[in-house]
XYZ file of C-alpha atoms in Angstrom:
612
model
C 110.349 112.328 83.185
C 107.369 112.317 85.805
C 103.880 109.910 84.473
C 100.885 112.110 84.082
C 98.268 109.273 85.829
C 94.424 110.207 84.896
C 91.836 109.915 86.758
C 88.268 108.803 84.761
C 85.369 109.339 85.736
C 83.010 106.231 84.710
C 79.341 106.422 84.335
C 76.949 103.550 83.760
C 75.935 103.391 80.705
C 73.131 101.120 81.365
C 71.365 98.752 84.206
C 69.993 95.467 83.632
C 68.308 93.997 86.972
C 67.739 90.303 85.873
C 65.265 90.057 88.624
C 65.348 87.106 91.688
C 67.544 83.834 91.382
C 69.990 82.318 93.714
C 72.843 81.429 91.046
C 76.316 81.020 91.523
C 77.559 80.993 88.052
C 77.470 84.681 85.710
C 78.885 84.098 82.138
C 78.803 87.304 80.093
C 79.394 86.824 76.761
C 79.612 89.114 73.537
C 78.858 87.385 70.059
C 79.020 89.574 66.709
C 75.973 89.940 65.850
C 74.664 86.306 65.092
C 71.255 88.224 63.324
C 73.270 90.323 60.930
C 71.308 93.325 61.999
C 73.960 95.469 62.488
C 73.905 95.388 66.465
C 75.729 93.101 69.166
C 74.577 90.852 71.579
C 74.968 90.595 75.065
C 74.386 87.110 76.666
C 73.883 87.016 80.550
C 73.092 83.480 82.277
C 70.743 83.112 84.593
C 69.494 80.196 86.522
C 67.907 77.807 83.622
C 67.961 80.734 81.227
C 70.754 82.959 78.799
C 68.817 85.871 77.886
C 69.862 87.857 74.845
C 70.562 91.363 74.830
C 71.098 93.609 71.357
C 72.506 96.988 71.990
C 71.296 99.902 70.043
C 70.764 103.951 70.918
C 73.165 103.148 73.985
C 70.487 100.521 75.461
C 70.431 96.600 75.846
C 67.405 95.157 74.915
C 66.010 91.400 75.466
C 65.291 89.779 71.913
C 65.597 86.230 72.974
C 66.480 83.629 75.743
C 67.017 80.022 75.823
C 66.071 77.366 78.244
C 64.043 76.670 81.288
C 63.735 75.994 85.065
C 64.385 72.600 85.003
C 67.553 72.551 83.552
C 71.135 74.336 84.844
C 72.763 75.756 81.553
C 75.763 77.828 80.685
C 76.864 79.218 77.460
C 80.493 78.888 77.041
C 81.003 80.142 73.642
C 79.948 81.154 70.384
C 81.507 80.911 66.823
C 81.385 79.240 63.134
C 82.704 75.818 64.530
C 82.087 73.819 61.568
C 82.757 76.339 58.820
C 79.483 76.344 57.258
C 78.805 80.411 57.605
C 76.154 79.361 60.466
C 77.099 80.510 63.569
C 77.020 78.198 66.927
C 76.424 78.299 70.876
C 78.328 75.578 72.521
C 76.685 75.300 76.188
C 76.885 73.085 79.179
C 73.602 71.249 80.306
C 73.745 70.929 84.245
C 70.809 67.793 85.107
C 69.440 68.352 88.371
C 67.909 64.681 88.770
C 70.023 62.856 91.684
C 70.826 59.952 89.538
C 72.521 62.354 86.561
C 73.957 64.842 89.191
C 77.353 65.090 87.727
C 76.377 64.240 84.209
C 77.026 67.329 82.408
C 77.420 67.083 78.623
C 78.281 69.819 75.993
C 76.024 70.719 73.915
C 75.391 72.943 70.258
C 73.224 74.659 68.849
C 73.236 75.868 65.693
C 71.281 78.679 63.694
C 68.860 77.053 60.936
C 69.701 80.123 58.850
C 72.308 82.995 58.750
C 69.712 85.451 59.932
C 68.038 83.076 62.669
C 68.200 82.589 66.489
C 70.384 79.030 67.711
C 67.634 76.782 67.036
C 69.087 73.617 66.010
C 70.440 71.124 68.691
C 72.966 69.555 65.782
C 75.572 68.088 68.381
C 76.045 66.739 72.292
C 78.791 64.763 74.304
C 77.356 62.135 76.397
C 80.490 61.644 78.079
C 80.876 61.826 81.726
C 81.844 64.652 83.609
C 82.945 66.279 80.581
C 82.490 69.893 81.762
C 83.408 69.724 85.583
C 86.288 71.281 85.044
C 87.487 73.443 82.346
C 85.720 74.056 78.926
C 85.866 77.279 76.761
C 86.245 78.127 72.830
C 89.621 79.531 71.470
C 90.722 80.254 67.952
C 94.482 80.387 68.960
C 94.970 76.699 68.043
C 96.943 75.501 64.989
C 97.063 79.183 64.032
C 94.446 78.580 61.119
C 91.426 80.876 62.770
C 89.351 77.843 63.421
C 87.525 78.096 66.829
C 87.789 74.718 68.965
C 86.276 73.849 72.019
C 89.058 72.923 74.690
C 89.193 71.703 78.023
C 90.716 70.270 81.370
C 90.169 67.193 82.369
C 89.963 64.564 79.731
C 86.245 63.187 79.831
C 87.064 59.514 80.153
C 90.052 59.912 82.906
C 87.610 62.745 84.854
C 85.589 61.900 87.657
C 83.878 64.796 89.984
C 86.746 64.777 92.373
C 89.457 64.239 90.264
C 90.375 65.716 86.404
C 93.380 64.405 84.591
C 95.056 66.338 81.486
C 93.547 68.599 78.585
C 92.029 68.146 75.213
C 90.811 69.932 72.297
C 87.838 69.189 69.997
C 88.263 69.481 66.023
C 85.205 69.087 63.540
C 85.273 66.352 61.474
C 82.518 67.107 58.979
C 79.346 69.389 58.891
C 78.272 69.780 62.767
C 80.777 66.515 64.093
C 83.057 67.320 66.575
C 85.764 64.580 68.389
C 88.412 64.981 70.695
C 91.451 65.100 68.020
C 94.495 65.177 70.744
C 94.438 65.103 74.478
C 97.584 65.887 76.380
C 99.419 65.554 79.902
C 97.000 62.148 80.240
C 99.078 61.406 83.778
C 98.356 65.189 85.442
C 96.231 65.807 87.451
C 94.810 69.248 86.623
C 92.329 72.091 88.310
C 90.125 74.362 86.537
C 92.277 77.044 85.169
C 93.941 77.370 81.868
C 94.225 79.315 79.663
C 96.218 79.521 75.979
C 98.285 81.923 73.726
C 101.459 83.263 72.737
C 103.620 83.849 75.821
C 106.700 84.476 74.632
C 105.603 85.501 71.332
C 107.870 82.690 69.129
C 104.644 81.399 67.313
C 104.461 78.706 69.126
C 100.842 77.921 71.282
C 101.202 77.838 75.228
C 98.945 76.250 77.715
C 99.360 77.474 80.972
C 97.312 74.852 83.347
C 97.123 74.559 87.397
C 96.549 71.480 89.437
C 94.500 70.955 92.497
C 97.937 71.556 94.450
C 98.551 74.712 93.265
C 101.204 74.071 90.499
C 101.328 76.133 87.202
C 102.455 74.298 84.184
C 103.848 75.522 81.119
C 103.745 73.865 77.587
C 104.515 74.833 74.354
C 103.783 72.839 71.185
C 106.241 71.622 69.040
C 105.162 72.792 66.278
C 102.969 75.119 64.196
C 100.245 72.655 63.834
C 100.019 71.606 67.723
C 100.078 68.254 67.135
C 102.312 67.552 70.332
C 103.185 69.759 73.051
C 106.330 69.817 75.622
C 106.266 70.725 79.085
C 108.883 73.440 79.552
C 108.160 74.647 83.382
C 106.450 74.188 86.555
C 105.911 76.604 89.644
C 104.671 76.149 92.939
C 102.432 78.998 93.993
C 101.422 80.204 97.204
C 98.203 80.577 99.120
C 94.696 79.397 97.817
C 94.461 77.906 94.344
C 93.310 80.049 91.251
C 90.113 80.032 89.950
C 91.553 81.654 86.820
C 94.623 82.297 84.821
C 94.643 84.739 81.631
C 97.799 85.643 79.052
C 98.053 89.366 79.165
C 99.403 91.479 75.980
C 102.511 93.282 77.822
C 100.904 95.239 80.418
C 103.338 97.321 81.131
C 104.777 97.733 77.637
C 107.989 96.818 78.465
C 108.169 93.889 75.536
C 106.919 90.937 77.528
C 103.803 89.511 77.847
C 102.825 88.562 81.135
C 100.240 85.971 83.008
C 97.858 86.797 85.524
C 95.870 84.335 88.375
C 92.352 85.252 90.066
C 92.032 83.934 93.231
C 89.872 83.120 96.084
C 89.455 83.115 99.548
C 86.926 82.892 102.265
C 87.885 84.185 105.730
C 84.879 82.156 107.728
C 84.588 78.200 107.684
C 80.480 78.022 106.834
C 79.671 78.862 103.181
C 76.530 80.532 102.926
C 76.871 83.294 105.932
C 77.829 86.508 105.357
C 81.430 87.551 106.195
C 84.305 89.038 104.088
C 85.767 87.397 101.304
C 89.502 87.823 100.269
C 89.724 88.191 96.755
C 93.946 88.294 95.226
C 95.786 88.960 91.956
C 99.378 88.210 90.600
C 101.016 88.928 87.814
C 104.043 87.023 86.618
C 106.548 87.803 83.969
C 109.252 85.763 82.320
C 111.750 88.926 83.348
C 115.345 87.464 82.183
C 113.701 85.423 79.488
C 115.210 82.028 80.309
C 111.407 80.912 80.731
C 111.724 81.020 84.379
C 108.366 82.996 85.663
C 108.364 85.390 88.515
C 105.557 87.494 90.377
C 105.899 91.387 89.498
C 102.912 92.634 91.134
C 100.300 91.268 93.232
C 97.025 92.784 94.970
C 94.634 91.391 97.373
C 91.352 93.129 98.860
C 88.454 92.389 101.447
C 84.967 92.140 100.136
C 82.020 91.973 102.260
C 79.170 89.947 100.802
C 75.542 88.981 103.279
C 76.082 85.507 101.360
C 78.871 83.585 100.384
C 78.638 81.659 97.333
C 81.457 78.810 95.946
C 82.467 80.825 93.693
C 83.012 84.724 92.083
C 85.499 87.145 91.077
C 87.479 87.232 88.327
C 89.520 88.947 85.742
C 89.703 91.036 81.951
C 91.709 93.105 80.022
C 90.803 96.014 77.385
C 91.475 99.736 76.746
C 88.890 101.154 79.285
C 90.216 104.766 78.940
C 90.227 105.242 75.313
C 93.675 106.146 74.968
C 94.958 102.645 72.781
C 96.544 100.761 75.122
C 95.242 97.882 77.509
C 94.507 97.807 81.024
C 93.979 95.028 83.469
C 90.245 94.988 85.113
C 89.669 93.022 88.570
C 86.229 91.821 90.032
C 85.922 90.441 93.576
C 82.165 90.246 94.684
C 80.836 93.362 94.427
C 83.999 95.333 94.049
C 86.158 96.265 90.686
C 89.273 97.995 89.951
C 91.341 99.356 86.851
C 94.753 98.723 86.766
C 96.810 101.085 84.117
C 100.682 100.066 83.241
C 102.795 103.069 83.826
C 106.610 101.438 83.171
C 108.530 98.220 83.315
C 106.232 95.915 85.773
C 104.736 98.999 87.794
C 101.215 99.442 87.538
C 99.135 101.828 88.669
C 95.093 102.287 90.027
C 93.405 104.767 87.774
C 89.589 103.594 88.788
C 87.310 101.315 91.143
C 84.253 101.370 92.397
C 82.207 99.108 94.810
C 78.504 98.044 94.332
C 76.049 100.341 97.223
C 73.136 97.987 96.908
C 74.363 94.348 95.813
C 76.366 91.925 97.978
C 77.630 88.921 96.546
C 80.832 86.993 95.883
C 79.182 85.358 92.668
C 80.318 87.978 89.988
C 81.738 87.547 86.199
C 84.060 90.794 84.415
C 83.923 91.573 80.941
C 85.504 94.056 78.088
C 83.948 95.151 75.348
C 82.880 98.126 72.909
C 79.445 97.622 72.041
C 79.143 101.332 70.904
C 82.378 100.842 68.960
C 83.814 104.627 70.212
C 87.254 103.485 71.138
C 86.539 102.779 74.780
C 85.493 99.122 75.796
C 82.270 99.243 78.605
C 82.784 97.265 81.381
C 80.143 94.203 81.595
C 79.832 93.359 85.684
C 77.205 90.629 86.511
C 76.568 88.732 89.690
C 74.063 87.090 91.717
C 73.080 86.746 95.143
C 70.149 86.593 97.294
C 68.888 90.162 96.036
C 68.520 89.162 92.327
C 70.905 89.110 89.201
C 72.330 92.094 88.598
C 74.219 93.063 85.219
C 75.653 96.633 84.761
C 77.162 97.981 81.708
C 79.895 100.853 82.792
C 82.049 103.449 80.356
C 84.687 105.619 81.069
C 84.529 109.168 79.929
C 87.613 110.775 80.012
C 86.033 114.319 79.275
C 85.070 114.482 82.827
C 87.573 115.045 86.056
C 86.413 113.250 89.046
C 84.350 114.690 91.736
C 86.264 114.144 93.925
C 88.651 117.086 94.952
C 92.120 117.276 93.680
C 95.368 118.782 95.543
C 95.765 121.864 93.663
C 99.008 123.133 95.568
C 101.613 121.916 97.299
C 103.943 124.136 98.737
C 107.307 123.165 101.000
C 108.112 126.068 103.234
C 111.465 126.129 105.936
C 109.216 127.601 108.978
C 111.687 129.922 110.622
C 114.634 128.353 110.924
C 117.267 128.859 107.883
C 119.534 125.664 107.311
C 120.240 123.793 104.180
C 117.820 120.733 103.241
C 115.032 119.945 105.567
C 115.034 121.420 109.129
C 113.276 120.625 111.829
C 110.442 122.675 111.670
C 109.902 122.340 107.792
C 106.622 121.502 106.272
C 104.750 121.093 103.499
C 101.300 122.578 102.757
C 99.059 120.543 100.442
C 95.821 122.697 99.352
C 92.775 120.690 97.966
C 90.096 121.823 95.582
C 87.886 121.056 97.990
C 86.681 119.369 101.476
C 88.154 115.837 101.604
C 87.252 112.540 103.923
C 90.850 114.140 106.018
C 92.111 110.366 106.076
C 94.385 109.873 108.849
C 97.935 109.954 107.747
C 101.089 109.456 109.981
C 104.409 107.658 109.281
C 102.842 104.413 109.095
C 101.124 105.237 105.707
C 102.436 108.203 104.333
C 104.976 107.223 102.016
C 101.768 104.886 100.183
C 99.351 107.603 100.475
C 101.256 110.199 98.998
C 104.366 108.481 97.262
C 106.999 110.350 96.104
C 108.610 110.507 92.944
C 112.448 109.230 92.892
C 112.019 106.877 95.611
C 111.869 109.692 98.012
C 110.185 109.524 101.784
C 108.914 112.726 104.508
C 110.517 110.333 107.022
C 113.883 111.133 108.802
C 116.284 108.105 108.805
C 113.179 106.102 107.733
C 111.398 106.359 111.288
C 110.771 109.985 112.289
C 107.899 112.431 110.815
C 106.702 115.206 113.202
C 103.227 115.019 112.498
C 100.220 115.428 109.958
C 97.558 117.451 110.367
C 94.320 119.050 108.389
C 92.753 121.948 108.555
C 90.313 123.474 107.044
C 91.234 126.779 105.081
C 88.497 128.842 102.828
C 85.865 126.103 102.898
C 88.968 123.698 101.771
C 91.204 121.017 103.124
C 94.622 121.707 103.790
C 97.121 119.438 104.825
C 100.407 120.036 106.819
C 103.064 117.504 107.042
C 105.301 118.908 109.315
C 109.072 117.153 108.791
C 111.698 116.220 111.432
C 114.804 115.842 111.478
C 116.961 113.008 113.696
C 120.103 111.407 112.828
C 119.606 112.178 109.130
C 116.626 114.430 107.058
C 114.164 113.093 105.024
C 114.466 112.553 101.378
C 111.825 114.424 99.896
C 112.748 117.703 98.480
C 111.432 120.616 96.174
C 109.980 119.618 92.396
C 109.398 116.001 93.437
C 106.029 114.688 92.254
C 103.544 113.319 94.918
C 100.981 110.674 93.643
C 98.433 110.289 95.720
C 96.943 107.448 96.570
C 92.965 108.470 95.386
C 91.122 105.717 97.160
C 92.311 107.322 100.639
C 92.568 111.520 99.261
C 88.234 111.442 98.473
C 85.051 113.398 99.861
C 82.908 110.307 99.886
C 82.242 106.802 99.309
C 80.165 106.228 96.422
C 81.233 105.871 94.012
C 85.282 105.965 94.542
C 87.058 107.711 92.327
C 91.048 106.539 92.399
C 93.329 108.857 91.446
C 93.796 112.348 92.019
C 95.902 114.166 90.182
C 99.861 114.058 90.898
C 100.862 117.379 91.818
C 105.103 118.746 92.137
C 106.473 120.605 95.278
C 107.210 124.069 94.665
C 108.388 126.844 97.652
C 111.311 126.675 99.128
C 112.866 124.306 102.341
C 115.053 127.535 102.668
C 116.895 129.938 103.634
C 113.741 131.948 104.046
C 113.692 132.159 107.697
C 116.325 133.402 110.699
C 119.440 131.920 111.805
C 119.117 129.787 114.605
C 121.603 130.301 117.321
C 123.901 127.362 118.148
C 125.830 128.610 121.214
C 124.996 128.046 124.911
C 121.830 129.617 125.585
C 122.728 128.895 128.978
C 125.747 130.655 131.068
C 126.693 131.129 134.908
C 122.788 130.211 136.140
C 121.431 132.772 133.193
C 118.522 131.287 131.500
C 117.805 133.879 127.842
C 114.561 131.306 127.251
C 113.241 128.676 128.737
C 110.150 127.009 127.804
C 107.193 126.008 130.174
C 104.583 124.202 129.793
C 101.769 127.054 129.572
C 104.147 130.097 129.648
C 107.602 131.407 128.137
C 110.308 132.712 130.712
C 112.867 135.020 128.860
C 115.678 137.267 130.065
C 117.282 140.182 128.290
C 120.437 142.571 129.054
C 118.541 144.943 126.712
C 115.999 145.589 124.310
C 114.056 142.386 123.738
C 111.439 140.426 121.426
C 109.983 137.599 121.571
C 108.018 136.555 118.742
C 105.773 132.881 118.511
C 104.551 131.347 115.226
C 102.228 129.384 114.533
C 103.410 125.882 111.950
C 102.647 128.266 108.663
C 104.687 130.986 109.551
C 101.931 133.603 110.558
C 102.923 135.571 114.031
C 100.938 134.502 116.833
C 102.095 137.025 119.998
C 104.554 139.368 119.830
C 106.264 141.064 123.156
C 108.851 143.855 123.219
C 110.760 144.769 125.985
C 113.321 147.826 126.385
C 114.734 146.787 130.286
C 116.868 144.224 131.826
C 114.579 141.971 133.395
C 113.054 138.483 133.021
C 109.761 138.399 131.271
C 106.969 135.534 131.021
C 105.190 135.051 128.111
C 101.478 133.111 128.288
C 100.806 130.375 125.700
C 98.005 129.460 127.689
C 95.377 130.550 125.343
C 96.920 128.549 122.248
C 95.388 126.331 120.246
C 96.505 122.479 121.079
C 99.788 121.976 118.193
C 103.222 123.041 116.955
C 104.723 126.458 117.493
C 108.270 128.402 116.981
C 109.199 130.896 119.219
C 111.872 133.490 118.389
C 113.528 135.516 120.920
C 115.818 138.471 119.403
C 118.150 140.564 121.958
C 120.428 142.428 120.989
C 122.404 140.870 117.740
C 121.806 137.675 118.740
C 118.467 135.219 117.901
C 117.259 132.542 119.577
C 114.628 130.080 118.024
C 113.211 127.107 119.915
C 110.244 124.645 118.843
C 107.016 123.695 121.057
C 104.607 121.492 121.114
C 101.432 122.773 122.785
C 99.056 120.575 124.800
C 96.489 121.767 126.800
């Protein structure tokens, strides 16, 4: 059973330009509706500000904000903390005197009425370094709906170098909140965590990574979370992650799986531009013994005129409409779509790259605001061109521009044998003109993978050559086969999936997938027997081929006929005496030819490449 992939074409379904600011930090939220009007809000942070956005007739619009210049603030979450039908913004308060540098409390505000905007201050922590780290709202706690504020790094054991362990807030009356339980007191821990249902028992996990790059895994004990037990630990690789997320099985395969953002910048001076590598892996408990390995991993190169401390990131949601969720990366100014296709395979079925906005400071988002089935993508980031937010949709009505192979065709050439010969090719026709990507043996088998494991290379190693052409005001690509030692794998009715990012007419935006297309035709016998005898007997030569000519004998009447790669004669010569006869190539085009020589009841065909 071949995987129809689909290509979507996404539009924007609306710009927000958030004007001039230098921030580092993007936090877009979604809250239902705190006003009860009907319509959702969209919070983007700025620096000093969150600005409030209601959607309605398929445009955000700014009702409110909150804050000012002299303060650093970041909305973390909203809900009904306390229960009392009011609903609540729980936000971090950065000072920026010297003396309170690292003194960050949490803060909420509450609305004074169901209908009003969060005007109350009704609660703060004064503690310490109580947001350096970690902090975010989950209702996945004690499995009674109740949303908590959580964190890493326990406010009295955290100092602004070092954060130890992770805690939860309960309320303890109307608007009073205290740290109920705290947890892995002797850990030191980063700042990424993130909690769910792993393994899907009932049972709460925290997944939680130290400054060393170690994962830990806990599970409580019990329904009501009142202890937890460390069941795992795994050392990761490469640069530490900025965050981890539980996924809902991907890849539908029954197991839910756990992806890391990461980080990295490839020049030592922060704040110069450069490129910034930005990598994703996704790990699976595969056996289910609780043991965690990597089942997929991507990394890319982002070029940003600034580099910030931070950026990128990571979301899930059904972007495509079609019920099922798929995995959204941001790094910079870059984002992709990710679509499960079977057990732990995933494949690209969008991205598209920022033209006018550079910046590794950038936040990702899911959400359906216009409630059609397909969740918008929210992108924001910052830089030193502004704040940018855009609010992107996928309509799958639409086929991408870009042009899709709309034939591909195997054909044997002229010599008959069974399986692939060595002058077999296939011809892939286009809808259109293409960016004619360079494609050799190096990058074929990724470019245009082949279904059943299947590869154009002989013994793994040997592929002829590749080359476009352009045919009726369309591309047209020959991959011409070889065959040494052993043929290549591919045959007629595989599927070719193309790799979309590299198969496109231009580069904004990238559209990344074209459409998978099967191999019809024939790899033979279409064409002519090729001899296998001595061509060669006593000092008599029937062919022989020359650089810029063709010297032939014949006892006879004699033809010689040359091809071009597709099969279409090129020259023809007859001849009805004994003689030898030279044929000029000279005038040929620079590539691959076939020339058949016919005397009597016996054919000849020989293979040359032409270079002028």
């Amino acid at each position: 059973m071949s995987i129809k992939i689909i290509g979507l074409r996404f539009t924007q379904t609306n710009y927000i330009d958030k004007g001039i600011t230098t921030s580092s930090e993007i936090t877009p939220l979604r809250i239902l509706d705190y006003n009860r009007d009907g319509l959702e809000e969209l919070i983007i942070f700025t620096y000093g500000k969150l600005y409030f956005y209601e959607y309605e007739n398929s445009t955000f619009n700014l009702i409110n904000t909150i804050g000012d210049s002299l303060l650093h603030i970041v909305a973390y979450g909203v809900g009904d903390f306390d229960g009392d039908n009011l609903y609540d913004l729980m936000m971090i308060y950065y000072y920026s005197s010297p003396v309170e540098e690292y003194y960050r409390p949490i803060i909420i505000k509450e609305q004074s009425d169901s209908t009003s905007f969060f005007d109350n201050l009704v609660w703060g922590n004064d503690t310490l370094y109580s947001s350096i780290y970690h902090v975010g709202i989950t209702d996945k706690l004690k499995h009674d709906g109740v949303e908590r504020i959580y964190g890493a790094g326990i406010p009295w054991l955290t100092t602004p170098s070092k954060a130890y362990g992770w805690y939860y807030y309960t309320c303890t009356g109307d608007n009073q909140y205290e740290i109920r339980d705290t947890f892995m007191e002797e850990t030191r821990v980063g700042g990424a965590m993130d909690i769910g249902d792993i393994d899907k028992d009932g049972l709460t996990d925290i997944i939680i990574t130290s400054p060393n790059n170690y994962l830990y895994f806990y599970e409580s004990a019990d329904l009501m979370d009142t202890c937890f037990i460390k069941k795992d630990s795994l050392t990761e690789g490469g640069y530490a992650p900025l965050q981890w997320l539980i996924l809902p099985d991907i890849d539908d395969d029954g197991v839910n799986e756990i992806i890391k953002s990461q980080i990295y910048y490839l020049q030592p001076v922060v704040g110069l531009a450069g490129w910034v590598s930005y990598g994703y892996a996704i790990m699976e408990d595969t056996i289910g013994t609780g043991l965690y390995d990597t089942i997929w991993s991507r990394d890319f190169l982002v070029w940003t005129d600034y580099i910030y401390g931070e950026g990128g990131g990571v979301d899930y949601g059904d972007v495509d409409g079609d019920g099922g969720e798929e995995i959204v990366l941001c790094g910079g100014r870059h984002i992709e779509v990710w679509k499960g296709i079977g057990d732990n395979e995933l494949e690209r079925i969008w991205e598209w790259t920022d033209p006018t906005y550079y910046t590794t400071a950038s936040r990702i988002s899911c959400y359906d605001f216009n409630r059609n089935g397909i969740e918008e993508i929210i992108f924001s980031g910052c830089g030193l061109t502004g704040n940018i937010t855009r609010v992107i949709e996928g309509d799958p009505e639409r086929d991408p521009e870009a042009p899709e192979m709309v034939k591909a065709d195997a054909s044997d050439g002229v010599v008959v044998g069974e399986g692939v010969d060595y002058d077999d090719y296939i011809r892939i026709e286009f809808g259109g003109l293409t960016n004619e990507p360079k494609i050799d043996k190096s990058n074929i088998d990724s470019i245009l993978r082949l279904s059943g494991g299947h590869s154009y290379l002989a013994n793994g190693r040997y592929l002829d050559t590749c080359r476009w052409e352009i045919e009726g005001g369309k591309s047209v690509l020959y991959i011409e086969l070889t065959e040494i030692i052993s043929k290549p794998t591919v045959m007629v009715g595989d599927t070719i999936y193309p790799d979309g990012v590299t198969i496109r007419s231009f580069e904004y935006p990238t559209y990344a997938i074209s459409e998978p297309i099967v191999i019809s035709g024939s790899f033979g016998p279409m064409g002519i027997e090729e001899e296998k005898g001595v061509i060669e007997r006593g000092g008599y030569k029937e062919i022989e081929m020359l650089n810029q000519s063709v010297i032939w004998n014949t006892k006879g009447r004699g033809v010689l006929v040359i091809y071009d790669i597709s099969g279409r004669e090129i020259i023809r010569e007859e001849r009805d005496m004994l003689g030898e006869y030279k044929t000029d190539i000279s005038g040929l085009k620079n590539g691959i030819y076939f020339v058949k020589l016919q005397t009597g009841s016996k054919t000849i065909t020989r293979k040359i490449v032409h270079v002028k």
